[in-house]
Each structure stands twice: as C-alpha cells, then as structure tokens.
Amino acid sequence: MEDKAQIQEAIKTQGEVVRKLKSEKASKEQIDEEVAKLLQLKARLGGDDGKHQFVLKTAKGTRDYNPKQMAIREKVFKTIVSCFKRHGAETIDTPVFELKETLTGKYGEDSKLIYDLKDQGGELLSLRYDLTVPFARYLAMNKITNIKRYHIAKVYRRDNPAMTRGRYREFYQCDFDIAGQYDGMIPDAECLKIVYEILSELNLGDFRIKVNDRRILDGMFAVCGVPDDKFRTICSTVDKLDKMSWEDVKKEMVNEKGLSEEAADQIGEYVSMQGGMDLAERLLQDQKMSQSKQACAGLSDIKLLFSYLQLFQVTDKVVFDLSLARGLDYYTGIIYEAVLTQAGVAPVPAEVQNGAPAEESVSVGSVAGGGRYDGLVGMFDPKGRKVPCVGVSIGIERIFSIMEQKAEASAEKVRTTEVQIMVASAQKNLLEERLKLVTELWNAGIKAEVMYKKNPKLLSQLQHCEESGIPLVAILGEQELKDGVVKLRVVATREEVDISRADLIGEIRRRTSEA
Amino acid sequence: MEDKAQIQEAIKTQGEVVRKLKSEKASKEQIDEEVAKLLQLKARLGGDDGKHQFVLKTAKGTRDYNPKQMAIREKVFKTIVSCFKRHGAETIDTPVFELKETLTGKYGEDSKLIYDLKDQGGELLSLRYDLTVPFARYLAMNKITNIKRYHIAKVYRRDNPAMTRGRYREFYQCDFDIAGQYDGMIPDAECLKIVYEILSELNLGDFRIKVNDRRILDGMFAVCGVPDDKFRTICSTVDKLDKMSWEDVKKEMVNEKGLSEEAADQIGEYVSMQGGMDLAERLLQDQKMSQSKQACAGLSDIKLLFSYLQLFQVTDKVVFDLSLARGLDYYTGIIYEAVLTQAGVAPVPAEVQNGAPAEESVSVGSVAGGGRYDGLVGMFDPKGRKVPCVGVSIGIERIFSIMEQKAEASAEKVRTTEVQIMVASAQKNLLEERLKLVTELWNAGIKAEVMYKKNPKLLSQLQHCEESGIPLVAILGEQELKDGVVKLRVVATREEVDISRADLIGEIRRRTSEA
C-alpha cells in the first residue's frame, strides 16, 4: 500500500535528525522521542528492517488480565459486590493519585513503598497506597459524618513482588467501611459478618478470622514494661508472628529494638493466647492486664463484639488472638484479619513448591483485614473533628490466584463471551444476508456474532462456536432464504431444525434463557 | 479516652525532632514526614490544637465520584458493556502504568501530556494515555492475531482541564476493538453500528457519526500540493475545524505552517464537503482527487463501508465528512467521530453559560471516536509483524456530565443503595432481636439494613427509609415477638400488615421483585 521508497527516504531524514541530536548532546527524552519516530517509520516498512529494541513487558510487579482471568475476576467481584449491597452499602470512587501530602504520615514505616509521580510542574502527586486514606480525605473534604460505602479499585505499593503468591505492585482492594458515631461494636460486628459471608460464598475452603484490639496490645505492652516510645515499633515486630517464629520475633525485640528480655518474655506469654469471649473474660481478671485501663476497655469491647457475633451466627470462625497486630499506624481499636486454613488450596503453584519445598507449609496469608480507625478523618479536618470509622478490605489478588488454579484444575471450560448464537452461511455470497440477520438479532437484544469474511467455510464457523462455547448457530443457505426459514443448529448435540424467520428470536431466547 | 498530658509530651518531643531536621537542612521529604507525624499527634488532641495546613482537595483535573454519580456511572457502564457483549466481545485489563518507552513515539504532539512516574530506582514508568497503545502492546506481547475485546478503564492526560464540560485529567475510556486479518470494512462497519446502538440507548438526543479516511486526507493533501513532510502537521490543523472557523484554520496553515495560499484554498474546498456514498462516488470521478491512488483506495472503502452500514440500518446518522482528521498519529485508514447535535443537552451548566455566553454555541464535542490502526501492533512486534486493528472509544465523561444534569433536572430520585427492607423496632431493648432478624434476612439473600444504635427512635428509622428510598420496614415490638409475627410497613403508602416470621422472606421477595 505505502510507497516504500518514500518511507525509506523519510527514514534517512529521521536518522539524520537522531544523529544530530546525539551529537548535540540533546536530552535523553528528546532523543528517545525521535528514535521512536524512526522505529515507527521502520515498522511501516515491515520485515526485517522493522526490528525493534523494545522491551515487550509490563512494569515490574504488574500483569495484564486476559479474558479468562477477567471472567474469573468478574465472578469474584460479583459475589463481593452483592454482599456489600446486601448490607446496604453505597459506592464511591476517588482518583488513582492524591496530593502527596494527603498520604504523608499515614503509613508509618511503609511510606517508603509509595509511588510518587514525577514533578512535571504543578502539584506533587502520589499513587494511592490504599483506599482508606482517600476515603478519610473524601469524608473530611465533603464534611460527611456518616456513610456506609464500598470501594473497589487498584492500589499501588513499591513492594517486593511475589507474583506466584498473588503479591503484586498493582493490586485490587475491595473495601467496605462504616463511618459514623454509633453504639459500640455493632458496625464492627457487621464488618466481620461480611468477611464471613464473602469467604463462605467464594468457596475457598475453611478459614479463620483473627480478632484483637489495638488498646489491648498497647495495654499489654504497658503492663509488660515496654517504654511508651517503643509501642509502635514493638507492635510492628509482633505483627511478624505470622511469618516468623516466636524465637526470631523475640530476638528482634531484644537485639534490634532494645527491649529487655524480661519484657519480651512477658509479651511472649500473652501473644500465645487464643480463644473466644471466655479469653476476654479471663484477661479482664488477669492481675497484670487488668491494671491497664486501655486493655480493659479493649477487652470489654471484645466481649460485646462476641455477643453480637453470636447473633450474626459467625462465632465458629472467629478467634480472639493476642498475637494479631497489623502494621498500619491508623488503627485505634478493634483489628482483624482472615486467613485460609485449608492446605488443599495453597496458592503456591506446584513448580514453585517443588523448587522451594519450605513454601508448602507457609500459610496462605491474609485474605481480608481491617479494623477501627477513629482518628484518621480528624487528621484531614481543619478543626480536627473526628469521624469514627471501621472497615474491612478484601485481599482479592490472593483470592484470584486460588480461583484461577481451581479453574485450571477443573475440567469445566471458562467462557469469556456470552454470545448466544452465531449467524453462519452454508454457501458463498451470503454476506449481505448474514449481516441483515445479525442486525435483526442485535436489534432484538440477542448476543450474536458473524464472521468478518465474505465467504467463510461452514466448518470454520462451526469450529469457532465449539471453541468459544457458543450454543447455537443460525445457518443460512439459498434454500432457507427461499423458504423464509433459518436452520437452527444446537452446537452440543448437532441437532438441526428449520425455524421460520418470524419465530427465530423467540426460539433463541427460549433455548438460551437458562444459560 | 487518650491521655492528653501524654500526647502533649509526645508533641513536644516531635516538635524538637522537626526543628532539629530543619536546622540540619534535612531533605524536604524527611521534614514533611516528621511534620505530618506532628500534625497527627496534634489531631489526636482534637480541638483547636489540631488545626492543619492540609490542602483538602483532589489533584488538579480529577474528581471524586459520590454515590449518586456512581449510580449514574454504573447505569451508563451497564448499557455500554451489554452492547459490547451483545457484539461478542471479551474483556481484558492492563496495568495503569506502562514502561515509558512503550508509550514513546505513539502520540505525536500530544506526547507532552503523558504523566511520568518519579524515578525511584528501577524502571521508568508512565501512566497510560489511552487504552489503544496498551492493547497493541498486549497483542504483540502475547502474539495474539485476532481478538474482539472491550476494555473500560481510566486514562491520564496532563491537559488543561475543563471540568464543567466533562474534560478531566483522569477519565474513563470505554474501548471496543477488533484485531485480525478480515475482509475489508466488515469490522469497521460493526464499530459504527456499536456507536449507533450505544448513543441511541443512552438516550442523549440526536447525534451524527462523521466518517473519513486517513488515506483520503493524505491523498487530498498530495493533490492540493501539500509537501510530503507537512502532511501530519497540516492534518493536525484540519483537525481543529470543529473548534475554529475555516478562516482561522487557513491562517494557521499559511502563516504558522508555511503552506501556500493556493494549496490552503484547495484544501478548503474539499473539507467543506459532506455526504454519503454518493459523495464518495463523486470524488472517485473528481479530476484532481482521482489522481491519488491512496485517495481512491480510501474512497472505494468508504463506498463499501456505506453498503454495510445500510445492512446494519445505521446510515441515517452517518455522514462522510472530509473535514474530519483526528489528532492521533497511529490511524492508517478509516476514522470516525460521533457528536451530539441536539442543543437541548449541551453539557455546559447554566452558570458557565451566563458567564461566557459564547460557550452556548460551542458544540458538545465528540462523545465517541476511533478508526483503523493497522501499523501499531507491528511497532511492538520484534519482527514487525502487523495485526490489522479497528476500534472505537466511547468518551464517557461527557456522557456522564449530560446524564448527571438530566438526573438533577428530573424529579426522580436516584437511589444509591438497593436495600429492600429496614429492620426496625418500636420499643427499647430490642437490639438483639433486630440483629437476629436481620441475620435471617441476610442469610436468605435479602438486602437489609439495621440501625447501629441500641435504642433508635422509630421515627428516625422510618426517616432513614424515606431518605434512602428503602421500600419496606420490618417493625419488631414486644407484641409482635410474642405473636411470632413482624409488622411489615410499606414506606410509600404507610400501609402496615402483620406477617408471620415463616412467611416474611417470601413476602419481601414478592413485594420487591419488580423493584
């Protein structure tokens, strides 16, 4: 089509532009731009002249979703969203980036993982790190004092990716939060009910929801003799108990964080405790723990929480676990985390397991987590007015990983389209007739496809249906056109019947209504 | 709750940390981080001590979506997605950022509008500018040679925002593309059919779809005496004809781009032409135009396109318009753009119109656009192998603006939740009973709410239903509990009936099934 000589001339000219810029030591950006134009020209020539140095990949820690993965993703989202809606939530959306200062000082040690945008003039921006801080900013900015909302969106962390285990630098969070001044523990209990419902409905195997309270942790640290200024850093170390043994955690406390051996041992005793309402009652009587007002407030709330959880019928999966700490700075009360406990669905693919057998015993990790953060909105309000909040975030990427493996392991084919019927022809020169019929079907709201060829072979039309799971084919031929009918073929059974054109749409609807 | 003296002590200590860093001329980042911690501490005190210097806003050119806007957005997406699915499309997703080099050299003069991420070590990244280039990268990377896919996601442009007119720096694109080697103009015609269906279904008023072809433009430039190296830049100027008068466009061509007055006048004659298949036929006979092989190829394809558009029953809105140019570099064949023509739905709010009456006559601008780009995938393929593509992008933000204004103007209230029933109590001390009942309803899949108060007033429970459009209330009282019934109240009519607990779920489903 294009005039080769003309393009070759343009390539020569553009090559000179690039050489000139390089000799003038122009900026890398400018040179890159012109080199790209050159490559573009070369690409228009096609063939070997068009060879590129492009690195064909997505950014580190990120991935594309192909149609099969999208089909699974949509199924998971549907389950989650319908649960959020069942509990009466509205939804909001916020921009993918925030003013940098909005995120500053909210994430403690994790702040270094925030992606910043380049300063191209104007405001300094960062990609959102979670959906909680933007939510708090939204509430303060719009002076909203109560709302129940969900937000499903991608967040960004410059973490070390472990993609086979579902840890990415770009990943979805599905957050549900309740903001407002309410009577204690009722919204908190509903958040746990929601986690319970979602994990049950997704059918991921058995799970546990661990519950603790920041005030219990702080009280525990106080009565164990941790200096005030070390609460947060010791808390970070306790948070590692799901990945490290107590011995290693203790070592970090004593050797790195300078805690006394005695204090560490006392903490060690508490963090090994797990139970239910009974444990909260026992600790309220505990000689040491009961000395802390904070701890007692937390323990009473745990008791109240469990009484609501009983009414919500979810206590069989919830456990009060004093080792649960959670890393983020902004939590002020109850905290929780859900983990899958069934070994059968570990999201570590076989190859990785073989390469590193130690991985096999590693827990799947948290698939949901959250807690109460009563101070965060106040950090954004010009007058420091607080809006109490509690929420939960579903860690969807790990769930995707598990669902994808399940889908791969199962024999059932995942359909990536919803096409009900293919409009095909048995003879040549029927393109016009096919386009007319498919127009009729589209206009009636039927999901239909037609091959973009003038004279496709019947076999290749049928093959396309088999491959993409299209259940019906409407076959047109000279005879059918004469008779005013369409040959309707059921792909699965190969059964064929003539249907009059007038009845076709009704017949398609009838045959695909349960699909 | 918190110990004020303790916090004040911490504020003092943190203040010293900040002063020390400042005196040491530490990095701005480090200081900001510590200042934020200080503000955080102050916020915990509440009251006036917690005053912040935070700028409470979203980044320039971006906005939050509140629940009402989200409800509208979801309705629009539903219409669009169901059209894409009706035409048999799969969906994919790609990361929000790409390697910078992936975007380099694809957007011509618009490249300066790309957002770059800060170099924090590792790869150089940029936010995606559209969904077409990531799609082409995806095809090349996965060696896909045919696919019909849609992709709905946000893209980013550092443009001058005009938010009242629906122009943002972060905005959604809804793309549908067909990749593959097919017979001419069939997929191209389907893209136009899709635009037609979506704009009709969204009920935005009358519209036109302008069609042209890059080869016709290039051929026209050639026969009008535009030098080869000025094709692209003259094309950019022609693209401004929807915003500028011909006189101004001509001035730019002659004075800024150095085109001869004669050539400009010849272009002026062509770009005033509009028509249908007849115009394509006429131009094929045009003495000058017919000298260009390229133009003839484009004109023949326009003819073929219109023949398919007739079969698709959409020619009433499609017009062949030689002034349509489109800015992006990557188009190689047919191009199109849809504009709303009904003055009644101009997305310029009244305030703005009054302030700037000239705006009133400005066209709403394009709400969809696209074209054929046969060279783009080849730019990513190591061997330059081409995958012909044609696609369309729905400019959803302008559509949102119009729908939002319509919703505001209409009396109908937009519901932001789908709650079917509120579980309420008429007397005190019934929290446990309310939680038990709402659990029953949730477990049965009913969308239900309960107030998070121990003893809410009946009136405030009913008010909440009125405000958020909840149609039913299940009222519990001592008597109802004794009788094993629930008082079911219809919010709209205030009608109340006793329903036995066993029948309640069925009754709710029956009464809300058409909602």
Coordinates of N, CA, C and O in Angstrom, one line a residue, chain B residues 2 11 46 58 64 121 150 185 206 209 213 243 251-252 269 293 379 389 395 409 443 448 495:
Chain B
E2 N -7.9 9.1 75.4 CA -6.5 9.1 75.4 C -6.0 10.1 76.5 O -6.6 11.1 76.8
I11 N 4.0 15.5 71.6 CA 4.0 16.6 70.6 C 5.3 17.5 70.8 O 5.9 17.9 69.8
G46 N -7.4 16.8 69.3 CA -8.7 17.4 68.9 C -8.7 18.9 69.1 O -7.7 19.5 69.5
T58 N -8.7 17.2 45.8 CA -8.2 16.1 44.9 C -7.2 16.8 43.9 O -7.2 18.0 43.8
D64 N -13.6 13.2 42.8 CA -14.3 12.0 43.4 C -15.6 11.8 42.7 O -16.2 12.7 42.2
G121 N 14.2 4.5 41.3 CA 15.0 3.3 41.1 C 14.2 2.3 40.4 O 13.0 2.2 40.6
Y150 N -13.3 -5.6 24.7 CA -13.5 -4.3 25.2 C -12.7 -4.1 26.5 O -12.2 -5.1 27.1
M185 N -13.7 -3.7 5.7 CA -14.8 -2.8 6.1 C -15.9 -3.5 6.9 O -16.8 -2.9 7.4
D206 N -30.3 13.7 19.6 CA -29.8 13.3 18.3 C -28.3 13.4 18.2 O -27.6 14.1 18.9
I209 N -22.6 10.6 13.3 CA -21.3 10.0 13.2 C -20.5 10.4 12.0 O -21.0 10.1 10.9
D213 N -11.3 9.0 6.0 CA -10.2 8.0 5.9 C -8.9 8.7 5.8 O -8.8 9.7 5.1
K243 N -13.4 23.3 16.1 CA -13.4 24.3 17.1 C -13.1 25.7 16.6 O -13.3 26.7 17.2
K251 N -5.5 30.5 8.2 CA -4.4 31.4 8.7 C -3.3 30.6 9.3 O -2.1 30.8 9.0
E252 N -3.7 29.6 10.1 CA -2.7 28.7 10.8 C -1.9 28.0 9.7 O -0.6 27.9 9.8
E269 N -11.8 23.9 -0.1 CA -12.9 23.4 -0.9 C -13.3 22.0 -0.5 O -14.5 21.7 -0.3
K293 N -3.8 7.5 -5.9 CA -4.1 6.1 -5.6 C -4.6 5.9 -4.2 O -5.6 5.2 -4.0
M379 N 4.6 -2.1 15.5 CA 5.6 -1.3 16.2 C 6.1 -2.0 17.4 O 7.2 -1.7 17.9
C389 N -6.0 -3.6 13.0 CA -7.0 -3.3 14.1 C -7.9 -2.2 13.7 O -7.5 -1.3 13.0
G395 N -16.4 8.3 24.7 CA -15.9 9.3 25.6 C -16.9 9.5 26.7 O -17.8 10.4 26.7
A409 N -32.1 17.6 36.8 CA -33.2 18.4 36.3 C -34.5 17.6 36.5 O -35.6 18.1 36.8
N443 N -29.0 -13.9 55.5 CA -28.6 -15.3 55.2 C -29.5 -15.8 54.1 O -29.2 -16.8 53.3
A448 N -30.8 -5.9 53.4 CA -31.4 -5.4 54.6 C -30.5 -4.6 55.4 O -29.3 -4.7 55.4
E495 N -49.0 1.7 54.7 CA -49.8 0.5 55.0 C -49.0 -0.4 55.9 O -47.8 -0.6 55.7

